Every structure is written in structure tokens, then in C-alpha cells.
């Protein structure tokens, strides 16, 4: 039986599956392992079931034992793993696509609604009680007829587009390539990023973090957004230059933000904390029982498939 290190606690039914399929070293206290500890614990293992909280950089990967042949990431994103370093060591890296599309898109829509309709301020007022209703009290931005710019029209972006369209939003998108008419479903494609930003009254960031997308939303590009735009991010914090976005909020170039992901999670830039118009969540994208179960089961199946066939359909390097 292959031996694997599971770096974080999984839902119980998934840990049972891991133990049935492999000789699995579980993390019952859900301790946040240091890189050194991951290296130590993987001694004698054939694979690692990692999570987005494990920073598997080249230094760590180069120190993993020779026996490690696969890192199966319990996430669709894999920015926490140096893919090239893993490839050079002959280690396959896999992810969990598809199964978290719906849950993540739900949070993507929540971010749009929360930011546009001033949910943070509303929650705060309701908790305090005694608010004074008036015709102009906490007036927000209505979604109907508003242009939504989706940056990265993959599975999650398409799902957000579908829901947003049903709420009357007009969909624009920027992607490496134009989608088929069926997938596009009436959305306007912009090959040019700046032209896309100019249309984005509400921006929804849905693209993966990569060398090309890091800090794509920065001091210069923010200026292309319409005045009073809303910026939401359900993808990865690395895509946004936080100082530039906070500065844009301060000077009302950006009206509100809706964020679920941050650079240096969980230590988000404190500049967001004081902003009433920042609707912020602690990386809840895939946090439903159904989705976390499906993700962990897929991460386990990826390792199983890899050892049975020598390959895996969800290999990303
Ligand atoms: C992912 O899988 O990349 C999600 O961000 C996890 O919540």
C-alpha cells in the first residue's frame, strides 16, 4: 500500500477514504506544519496530499525525499506549489478542478452583492441597532443594467456570469482566448485588457494566479476602470496590488471592494480593515460540506489514479 502524508485535517468521511486507500499519515490536530516539518514527515512517503496553506517552494521541494512522486493539492489553485521545481524533481502536481465551481461562484456573486449593496455597513448598523431609516440611508449600487467585467472566463467566471445575467447585469469578459458562442452566452469579449477595464463597472476577478496575472490590478490598470467602479476578487490575492487598490478606495476612484482572497493570507493588508466599503471574507470560496468533501475525495482519487496508471488527468505540471 502506498504511503501518503496528508498535511491538513480533512472532513471525517474523506479521512476514512484516505485511510482505506493508502497508508495515510493524518494531521488530527490540524497543526499548520512548517516547511521543515512537511519535509520530515514525508520521509518514507510516496505522495503528499497538500493544501493551499502549504508553501511548497523550490527550496522545500528540492529537500523532499526521493520517494515522493506526487503532490496532490486539495484546491483548484496551485500557486502555493513551485510547479517547475516539482517537474525537475519528477514529482507530479495535481489539483481539484470542476468540483468547486458552483461553491466558489456562489461566493463570487456574494462578493458582488455585498460590495454593491454595502453589506458590511448594513451588518454593522443592524448589529448596533437603532439605525435611522431614511430615503437615502445606505443607498447602494443596483446590479440591474450594470456592466460586470469578468477577468478570467473559466468555469467559475462562466457560472458567475450566468447568475449575474439573471440579475440583469450586462456581461463583458477578458480572457486569453474568446469562448465559443455557447459558452459566451451573449457576453462581450475584449481581447484588449484596457478596453475591458473601461467597461467594467463591477470587476470580478476569476483568473488563476500566474506569472502573467500577478499584480495585474495595479496603480496603472485601476485608472482604466470607470470612476466609482467596484472590484471583487474570488480568485487569488496575488492578482491585486493591495496598496494601489486601497489608495483607489481612499480617493473614491473605487467605490467598494468585495474580497475573499488576499496576498499573505491570513494576514491581509490592514488597509482593508478600516474601510466601511470593504466587504471582506476569509477565503470561503469552496467552504461547503459538499464541495470540501468532493475536493478531498478528488485529491485522494488523483493520487490513486497516478499510482495505478502512472499519470493523472488532473496533473498540472
Ligand atoms: C481553491 O481550491 O483554489 C480554492 O481557493 C480553495 O478554497
mmCIF file of C-alpha atoms and ligand atoms in Angstrom:
data_model
loop_
_atom_site.group_PDB
_atom_site.id
_atom_site.type_symbol
_atom_site.label_atom_id
_atom_site.label_comp_id
_atom_site.label_asym_id
_atom_site.label_seq_id
_atom_site.Cartn_x
_atom_site.Cartn_y
_atom_site.Cartn_z
ATOM 1 C CA UNK A 1 0.000 0.000 0.000
ATOM 2 C CA UNK A 2 1.338 3.444 -0.894
ATOM 3 C CA UNK A 3 2.114 5.776 1.981
ATOM 4 C CA UNK A 4 0.951 9.388 1.878
ATOM 5 C CA UNK A 5 1.254 12.448 4.085
ATOM 6 C CA UNK A 6 -1.990 14.421 4.454
ATOM 7 C CA UNK A 7 -0.833 17.844 5.617
ATOM 8 C CA UNK A 8 -4.174 19.206 6.932
ATOM 9 C CA UNK A 9 -7.219 17.650 8.536
ATOM 10 C CA UNK A 10 -9.935 16.625 6.074
ATOM 11 C CA UNK A 11 -13.635 16.055 6.739
ATOM 12 C CA UNK A 12 -14.009 12.725 8.588
ATOM 13 C CA UNK A 13 -15.506 10.745 5.678
ATOM 14 C CA UNK A 14 -12.587 11.826 3.482
ATOM 15 C CA UNK A 15 -10.004 10.829 6.078
ATOM 16 C CA UNK A 16 -11.712 7.412 6.217
ATOM 17 C CA UNK A 17 -11.372 7.149 2.454
ATOM 18 C CA UNK A 18 -7.703 8.203 2.616
ATOM 19 C CA UNK A 19 -7.031 5.537 5.244
ATOM 20 C CA UNK A 20 -8.823 2.869 3.222
ATOM 21 C CA UNK A 21 -6.937 3.741 0.040
ATOM 22 C CA UNK A 22 -3.459 4.392 1.460
ATOM 23 C CA UNK A 23 -1.279 4.094 4.481
ATOM 24 C CA UNK A 24 -2.146 7.700 5.353
ATOM 25 C CA UNK A 25 -0.413 9.878 7.937
ATOM 26 C CA UNK A 26 -3.187 12.206 9.056
ATOM 27 C CA UNK A 27 -2.947 15.526 10.869
ATOM 28 C CA UNK A 28 -5.588 15.009 13.556
ATOM 29 C CA UNK A 29 -4.793 18.273 15.379
ATOM 30 C CA UNK A 30 -4.822 20.203 12.119
ATOM 31 C CA UNK A 31 -1.471 21.701 13.044
ATOM 32 C CA UNK A 32 -0.112 24.190 10.494
ATOM 33 C CA UNK A 33 3.119 22.409 9.510
ATOM 34 C CA UNK A 34 6.270 24.374 8.772
ATOM 35 C CA UNK A 35 8.078 23.557 5.543
ATOM 36 C CA UNK A 36 10.704 21.737 7.627
ATOM 37 C CA UNK A 37 8.018 19.592 9.240
ATOM 38 C CA UNK A 38 6.484 18.673 5.863
ATOM 39 C CA UNK A 39 9.930 17.529 4.720
ATOM 40 C CA UNK A 40 10.462 15.478 7.912
ATOM 41 C CA UNK A 41 7.006 13.889 7.916
ATOM 42 C CA UNK A 42 7.158 12.944 4.258
ATOM 43 C CA UNK A 43 10.131 10.707 4.940
ATOM 44 C CA UNK A 44 9.233 7.235 3.628
ATOM 45 C CA UNK A 45 6.092 8.554 1.873
ATOM 46 C CA UNK A 46 5.195 8.134 -1.795
ATOM 47 C CA UNK A 47 2.983 11.178 -2.031
ATOM 48 C CA UNK A 48 1.713 14.294 -0.290
ATOM 49 C CA UNK A 49 -1.871 15.499 -0.122
ATOM 50 C CA UNK A 50 -1.204 19.211 0.390
ATOM 51 C CA UNK A 51 -3.426 22.202 0.951
ATOM 52 C CA UNK A 52 -3.213 25.834 -0.122
ATOM 53 C CA UNK A 53 -1.703 26.698 3.287
ATOM 54 C CA UNK A 54 1.437 24.653 2.474
ATOM 55 C CA UNK A 55 4.052 26.810 0.803
ATOM 56 C CA UNK A 56 5.850 24.230 -1.311
ATOM 57 C CA UNK A 57 8.510 26.467 -2.840
ATOM 58 C CA UNK A 58 11.546 25.222 -4.754
ATOM 59 C CA UNK A 59 13.712 25.003 -1.646
ATOM 60 C CA UNK A 60 11.164 22.789 0.114
ATOM 61 C CA UNK A 61 10.524 20.654 -2.955
ATOM 62 C CA UNK A 62 14.234 20.109 -3.500
ATOM 63 C CA UNK A 63 14.535 18.780 0.061
ATOM 64 C CA UNK A 64 11.660 16.291 -0.203
ATOM 65 C CA UNK A 65 12.674 12.631 -0.079
ATOM 66 C CA UNK A 66 13.333 10.844 -3.392
ATOM 67 C CA UNK A 67 10.341 8.591 -2.742
ATOM 68 C CA UNK A 68 7.800 11.429 -3.211
ATOM 69 C CA UNK A 69 6.296 11.097 -6.674
ATOM 70 C CA UNK A 70 3.139 13.178 -6.413
ATOM 71 C CA UNK A 71 1.833 16.269 -4.656
ATOM 72 C CA UNK A 72 -1.947 16.303 -4.825
ATOM 73 C CA UNK A 73 -3.181 19.776 -3.913
ATOM 74 C CA UNK A 74 -6.522 19.980 -2.114
ATOM 75 C CA UNK A 75 -7.542 23.032 -4.192
ATOM 76 C CA UNK A 76 -8.119 24.087 -7.760
ATOM 77 C CA UNK A 77 -5.438 26.790 -7.382
ATOM 78 C CA UNK A 78 -1.819 25.694 -7.091
ATOM 79 C CA UNK A 79 0.041 28.977 -6.629
ATOM 80 C CA UNK A 80 1.388 27.542 -3.343
ATOM 81 C CA UNK A 81 3.491 24.998 -5.261
ATOM 82 C CA UNK A 82 6.528 25.647 -7.449
ATOM 83 C CA UNK A 83 5.479 23.587 -10.461
ATOM 84 C CA UNK A 84 8.825 23.820 -12.251
ATOM 85 C CA UNK A 85 10.759 22.679 -9.181
ATOM 86 C CA UNK A 86 8.392 19.728 -8.837
ATOM 87 C CA UNK A 87 8.751 18.868 -12.519
ATOM 88 C CA UNK A 88 12.551 18.986 -12.268
ATOM 89 C CA UNK A 89 12.365 16.510 -9.404
ATOM 90 C CA UNK A 90 9.998 14.264 -11.386
ATOM 91 C CA UNK A 91 7.127 14.991 -8.990
ATOM 92 C CA UNK A 92 3.641 15.241 -10.489
ATOM 93 C CA UNK A 93 1.370 18.003 -9.158
ATOM 94 C CA UNK A 94 -2.411 17.655 -9.382
ATOM 95 C CA UNK A 95 -5.378 19.873 -8.466
ATOM 96 C CA UNK A 96 -9.145 19.540 -7.993
ATOM 97 C CA UNK A 97 -10.925 21.343 -10.857
ATOM 98 C CA UNK A 98 -14.692 21.359 -11.545
ATOM 99 C CA UNK A 99 -15.899 20.218 -8.144
ATOM 100 C CA UNK A 100 -15.655 23.662 -6.557
ATOM 101 C CA UNK A 101 -17.030 25.719 -9.428
ATOM 102 C CA UNK A 102 -20.521 26.198 -8.001
ATOM 103 C CA UNK A 103 -19.487 26.920 -4.408
ATOM 104 C CA UNK A 104 -16.815 29.409 -5.482
ATOM 105 C CA UNK A 105 -19.155 31.111 -7.935
ATOM 106 C CA UNK A 106 -21.699 31.482 -5.115
ATOM 107 C CA UNK A 107 -19.105 33.388 -3.094
ATOM 108 C CA UNK A 108 -18.175 35.373 -6.216
ATOM 109 C CA UNK A 109 -21.796 36.509 -6.505
ATOM 110 C CA UNK A 110 -21.962 37.220 -2.768
ATOM 111 C CA UNK A 111 -18.919 39.497 -3.115
ATOM 112 C CA UNK A 112 -20.600 41.417 -5.935
ATOM 113 C CA UNK A 113 -23.828 41.783 -3.968
ATOM 114 C CA UNK A 114 -22.070 42.543 -0.681
ATOM 115 C CA UNK A 115 -19.881 45.249 -2.184
ATOM 116 C CA UNK A 116 -22.578 46.813 -4.382
ATOM 117 C CA UNK A 117 -25.248 46.843 -1.664
ATOM 118 C CA UNK A 118 -22.979 47.984 1.196
ATOM 119 C CA UNK A 119 -23.477 44.805 3.188
ATOM 120 C CA UNK A 120 -20.580 45.480 5.611
ATOM 121 C CA UNK A 121 -22.065 48.794 6.684
ATOM 122 C CA UNK A 122 -25.553 47.285 6.787
ATOM 123 C CA UNK A 123 -24.467 44.390 9.028
ATOM 124 C CA UNK A 124 -22.654 46.781 11.354
ATOM 125 C CA UNK A 125 -25.731 49.059 11.637
ATOM 126 C CA UNK A 126 -28.114 46.158 12.192
ATOM 127 C CA UNK A 127 -25.871 44.781 14.969
ATOM 128 C CA UNK A 128 -25.719 48.164 16.682
ATOM 129 C CA UNK A 129 -29.496 48.573 16.361
ATOM 130 C CA UNK A 130 -31.351 51.870 16.459
ATOM 131 C CA UNK A 131 -30.473 52.883 12.934
ATOM 132 C CA UNK A 132 -32.431 55.746 11.480
ATOM 133 C CA UNK A 133 -34.158 54.747 8.269
ATOM 134 C CA UNK A 134 -34.398 57.452 5.648
ATOM 135 C CA UNK A 135 -34.939 57.548 1.896
ATOM 136 C CA UNK A 136 -31.216 57.861 1.296
ATOM 137 C CA UNK A 137 -29.993 55.541 4.056
ATOM 138 C CA UNK A 138 -27.174 53.193 2.919
ATOM 139 C CA UNK A 139 -28.014 53.598 -0.716
ATOM 140 C CA UNK A 140 -26.021 51.135 -2.793
ATOM 141 C CA UNK A 141 -25.422 50.322 -6.411
ATOM 142 C CA UNK A 142 -28.156 48.346 -8.157
ATOM 143 C CA UNK A 143 -26.996 45.390 -10.229
ATOM 144 C CA UNK A 144 -29.741 45.644 -12.842
ATOM 145 C CA UNK A 145 -28.309 47.187 -16.002
ATOM 146 C CA UNK A 146 -24.784 47.425 -14.539
ATOM 147 C CA UNK A 147 -21.839 46.146 -16.568
ATOM 148 C CA UNK A 148 -19.964 43.244 -14.983
ATOM 149 C CA UNK A 149 -16.414 42.652 -16.229
ATOM 150 C CA UNK A 150 -15.222 39.110 -15.653
ATOM 151 C CA UNK A 151 -11.462 38.720 -15.654
ATOM 152 C CA UNK A 152 -10.882 35.050 -16.490
ATOM 153 C CA UNK A 153 -13.916 33.389 -18.067
ATOM 154 C CA UNK A 154 -13.174 29.825 -16.984
ATOM 155 C CA UNK A 155 -15.653 27.565 -15.236
ATOM 156 C CA UNK A 156 -16.115 29.867 -12.217
ATOM 157 C CA UNK A 157 -16.285 33.037 -14.332
ATOM 158 C CA UNK A 158 -18.936 31.469 -16.587
ATOM 159 C CA UNK A 159 -21.042 30.425 -13.616
ATOM 160 C CA UNK A 160 -20.849 33.919 -12.085
ATOM 161 C CA UNK A 161 -21.807 35.367 -15.490
ATOM 162 C CA UNK A 162 -24.878 33.149 -15.625
ATOM 163 C CA UNK A 163 -26.158 34.214 -12.203
ATOM 164 C CA UNK A 164 -25.256 37.886 -12.767
ATOM 165 C CA UNK A 165 -27.105 37.835 -16.076
ATOM 166 C CA UNK A 166 -30.206 36.556 -14.336
ATOM 167 C CA UNK A 167 -29.923 39.607 -12.059
ATOM 168 C CA UNK A 168 -29.927 41.889 -15.092
ATOM 169 C CA UNK A 169 -26.181 42.576 -15.327
ATOM 170 C CA UNK A 170 -24.543 43.035 -18.717
ATOM 171 C CA UNK A 171 -21.546 40.741 -19.070
ATOM 172 C CA UNK A 172 -18.136 41.670 -20.505
ATOM 173 C CA UNK A 173 -15.047 39.485 -20.205
ATOM 174 C CA UNK A 174 -11.313 39.332 -20.757
ATOM 175 C CA UNK A 175 -9.670 36.007 -21.343
ATOM 176 C CA UNK A 176 -6.640 34.672 -23.188
ATOM 177 C CA UNK A 177 -8.997 33.453 -25.908
ATOM 178 C CA UNK A 178 -12.569 34.113 -26.987
ATOM 179 C CA UNK A 179 -15.055 31.469 -25.899
ATOM 180 C CA UNK A 180 -17.455 29.602 -28.180
ATOM 181 C CA UNK A 181 -20.819 31.329 -28.727
ATOM 182 C CA UNK A 182 -22.439 28.766 -26.464
ATOM 183 C CA UNK A 183 -20.063 29.353 -23.547
ATOM 184 C CA UNK A 184 -20.005 33.097 -24.121
ATOM 185 C CA UNK A 185 -23.802 33.220 -23.927
ATOM 186 C CA UNK A 186 -24.074 36.813 -25.159
ATOM 187 C CA UNK A 187 -21.146 38.206 -23.148
ATOM 188 C CA UNK A 188 -18.901 40.778 -24.885
ATOM 189 C CA UNK A 189 -15.290 39.647 -25.336
ATOM 190 C CA UNK A 190 -12.420 42.123 -25.009
ATOM 191 C CA UNK A 191 -9.034 40.923 -26.162
ATOM 192 C CA UNK A 192 -7.528 44.198 -25.030
ATOM 193 C CA UNK A 193 -7.256 44.377 -21.250
ATOM 194 C CA UNK A 194 -7.532 48.146 -21.013
ATOM 195 C CA UNK A 195 -10.657 48.242 -23.193
ATOM 196 C CA UNK A 196 -12.109 45.557 -20.944
ATOM 197 C CA UNK A 197 -11.373 47.560 -17.775
ATOM 198 C CA UNK A 198 -13.014 50.653 -19.256
ATOM 199 C CA UNK A 199 -16.311 48.714 -19.462
ATOM 200 C CA UNK A 200 -16.073 47.098 -16.018
ATOM 201 C CA UNK A 201 -18.404 48.990 -13.684
ATOM 202 C CA UNK A 202 -18.109 45.937 -11.467
ATOM 203 C CA UNK A 203 -14.976 43.842 -11.852
ATOM 204 C CA UNK A 204 -14.981 40.177 -10.867
ATOM 205 C CA UNK A 205 -11.504 38.634 -10.738
ATOM 206 C CA UNK A 206 -11.757 34.926 -11.520
ATOM 207 C CA UNK A 207 -8.456 34.079 -13.225
ATOM 208 C CA UNK A 208 -5.728 31.884 -11.738
ATOM 209 C CA UNK A 209 -2.615 33.488 -10.254
ATOM 210 C CA UNK A 210 0.311 33.020 -12.614
ATOM 211 C CA UNK A 211 3.432 34.901 -13.676
ATOM 212 C CA UNK A 212 1.234 36.754 -16.192
ATOM 213 C CA UNK A 213 -1.535 37.737 -13.758
ATOM 214 C CA UNK A 214 0.382 38.706 -10.604
ATOM 215 C CA UNK A 215 -0.420 42.352 -9.747
ATOM 216 C CA UNK A 216 -2.484 42.675 -12.920
ATOM 217 C CA UNK A 217 -4.764 45.043 -10.997
ATOM 218 C CA UNK A 218 -2.307 47.776 -10.069
ATOM 219 C CA UNK A 219 -1.850 51.546 -9.868
ATOM 220 C CA UNK A 220 -1.829 51.941 -13.639
ATOM 221 C CA UNK A 221 -4.578 49.490 -14.641
ATOM 222 C CA UNK A 222 -7.010 50.664 -11.922
ATOM 223 C CA UNK A 223 -7.093 54.039 -13.679
ATOM 224 C CA UNK A 224 -8.815 52.433 -16.684
ATOM 225 C CA UNK A 225 -11.811 51.412 -14.556
ATOM 226 C CA UNK A 226 -14.805 53.777 -14.630
ATOM 227 C CA UNK A 227 -14.904 56.216 -11.705
ATOM 228 C CA UNK A 228 -16.717 54.574 -8.784
ATOM 229 C CA UNK A 229 -16.117 51.026 -10.026
ATOM 230 C CA UNK A 230 -16.444 48.045 -7.714
ATOM 231 C CA UNK A 231 -13.641 45.471 -7.532
ATOM 232 C CA UNK A 232 -14.265 41.908 -6.367
ATOM 233 C CA UNK A 233 -11.819 39.001 -6.134
ATOM 234 C CA UNK A 234 -12.749 35.362 -5.658
ATOM 235 C CA UNK A 235 -9.567 34.001 -7.273
ATOM 236 C CA UNK A 236 -6.215 34.797 -5.664
ATOM 237 C CA UNK A 237 -4.878 37.796 -3.756
ATOM 238 C CA UNK A 238 -1.667 37.810 -5.780
ATOM 239 C CA UNK A 239 -3.538 39.280 -8.751
ATOM 240 C CA UNK A 240 -4.101 42.575 -6.909
ATOM 241 C CA UNK A 241 -1.617 45.203 -5.757
ATOM 242 C CA UNK A 242 -3.271 45.912 -2.413
ATOM 243 C CA UNK A 243 -1.678 49.310 -1.808
ATOM 244 C CA UNK A 244 -2.929 50.524 -5.183
ATOM 245 C CA UNK A 245 -6.449 49.215 -4.560
ATOM 246 C CA UNK A 246 -6.610 50.693 -1.046
ATOM 247 C CA UNK A 247 -5.381 54.012 -2.402
ATOM 248 C CA UNK A 248 -8.123 53.883 -5.077
ATOM 249 C CA UNK A 249 -10.700 53.223 -2.329
ATOM 250 C CA UNK A 250 -9.358 56.149 -0.292
ATOM 251 C CA UNK A 251 -9.790 58.576 -3.141
ATOM 252 C CA UNK A 252 -13.154 57.079 -4.210
ATOM 253 C CA UNK A 253 -11.874 56.031 -7.621
ATOM 254 C CA UNK A 254 -13.101 52.629 -6.470
ATOM 255 C CA UNK A 255 -16.437 52.777 -4.652
ATOM 256 C CA UNK A 256 -16.260 49.431 -2.860
ATOM 257 C CA UNK A 257 -14.434 46.111 -2.849
ATOM 258 C CA UNK A 258 -15.626 42.555 -2.248
ATOM 259 C CA UNK A 259 -12.743 40.234 -1.388
ATOM 260 C CA UNK A 260 -12.428 36.593 -0.392
ATOM 261 C CA UNK A 261 -8.717 36.166 -1.127
ATOM 262 C CA UNK A 262 -5.627 38.172 -0.199
ATOM 263 C CA UNK A 263 -1.887 38.346 -0.542
ATOM 264 C CA UNK A 264 -0.189 36.801 2.522
ATOM 265 C CA UNK A 265 -3.355 35.128 3.813
ATOM 266 C CA UNK A 266 -4.454 35.164 6.582
ATOM 267 C CA UNK A 267 -2.592 38.423 7.260
ATOM 268 C CA UNK A 268 -4.440 40.678 4.889
ATOM 269 C CA UNK A 269 -3.332 44.239 4.291
ATOM 270 C CA UNK A 270 -4.702 46.198 7.310
ATOM 271 C CA UNK A 271 -5.704 48.982 4.922
ATOM 272 C CA UNK A 272 -8.826 46.964 4.057
ATOM 273 C CA UNK A 273 -9.912 46.608 7.679
ATOM 274 C CA UNK A 274 -10.778 50.245 8.257
ATOM 275 C CA UNK A 275 -12.759 50.657 5.086
ATOM 276 C CA UNK A 276 -16.511 50.612 5.594
ATOM 277 C CA UNK A 277 -16.942 49.859 1.907
ATOM 278 C CA UNK A 278 -14.746 46.767 2.012
ATOM 279 C CA UNK A 279 -16.872 43.620 2.113
ATOM 280 C CA UNK A 280 -14.310 41.037 3.160
ATOM 281 C CA UNK A 281 -14.489 37.295 3.762
ATOM 282 C CA UNK A 282 -11.836 34.818 4.998
ATOM 283 C CA UNK A 283 -11.290 32.669 1.853
ATOM 284 C CA UNK A 284 -14.636 30.882 1.947
ATOM 285 C CA UNK A 285 -14.843 30.121 -1.794
ATOM 286 C CA UNK A 286 -15.098 26.356 -1.531
ATOM 287 C CA UNK A 287 -16.365 26.161 2.044
ATOM 288 C CA UNK A 288 -19.450 23.959 1.831
ATOM 289 C CA UNK A 289 -19.655 20.389 3.077
ATOM 290 C CA UNK A 290 -20.490 19.045 -0.379
ATOM 291 C CA UNK A 291 -17.620 20.853 -2.038
ATOM 292 C CA UNK A 292 -14.932 20.217 0.579
ATOM 293 C CA UNK A 293 -15.914 16.530 0.500
ATOM 294 C CA UNK A 294 -15.755 16.388 -3.285
ATOM 295 C CA UNK A 295 -12.408 18.231 -3.322
ATOM 296 C CA UNK A 296 -10.747 15.918 -0.804
ATOM 297 C CA UNK A 297 -12.137 12.806 -2.491
ATOM 298 C CA UNK A 298 -10.814 14.036 -5.826
ATOM 299 C CA UNK A 299 -7.402 14.815 -4.298
ATOM 300 C CA UNK A 300 -7.307 11.223 -2.983
ATOM 301 C CA UNK A 301 -8.503 9.811 -6.333
ATOM 302 C CA UNK A 302 -5.813 11.808 -8.143
ATOM 303 C CA UNK A 303 -3.095 10.047 -6.115
ATOM 304 C CA UNK A 304 -4.762 6.676 -6.617
ATOM 305 C CA UNK A 305 -5.065 7.201 -10.375
ATOM 306 C CA UNK A 306 -1.444 8.335 -10.561
ATOM 307 C CA UNK A 307 -0.099 5.264 -8.798
ATOM 308 C CA UNK A 308 -2.367 2.898 -10.746
ATOM 309 C CA UNK A 309 -1.730 4.323 -14.222
ATOM 310 C CA UNK A 310 1.455 6.395 -13.954
ATOM 311 C CA UNK A 311 -0.496 9.511 -14.895
ATOM 312 C CA UNK A 312 -3.463 11.608 -13.807
ATOM 313 C CA UNK A 313 -5.969 13.660 -15.781
ATOM 314 C CA UNK A 314 -5.693 16.484 -13.239
ATOM 315 C CA UNK A 315 -1.910 16.803 -13.491
ATOM 316 C CA UNK A 316 -0.906 20.460 -13.860
ATOM 317 C CA UNK A 317 2.871 20.295 -14.436
HETATM 318 C C1 LIG B 1 -9.078 26.640 -4.417
HETATM 319 O O1 LIG B 1 -9.353 25.452 -4.497
HETATM 320 O O2 LIG B 1 -8.152 27.114 -5.064
HETATM 321 C C2 LIG B 1 -9.898 27.469 -3.503
HETATM 322 O O3 LIG B 1 -9.436 28.763 -3.420
HETATM 323 C C3 LIG B 1 -9.946 26.823 -2.145
HETATM 324 O O4 LIG B 1 -10.888 27.428 -1.366
#
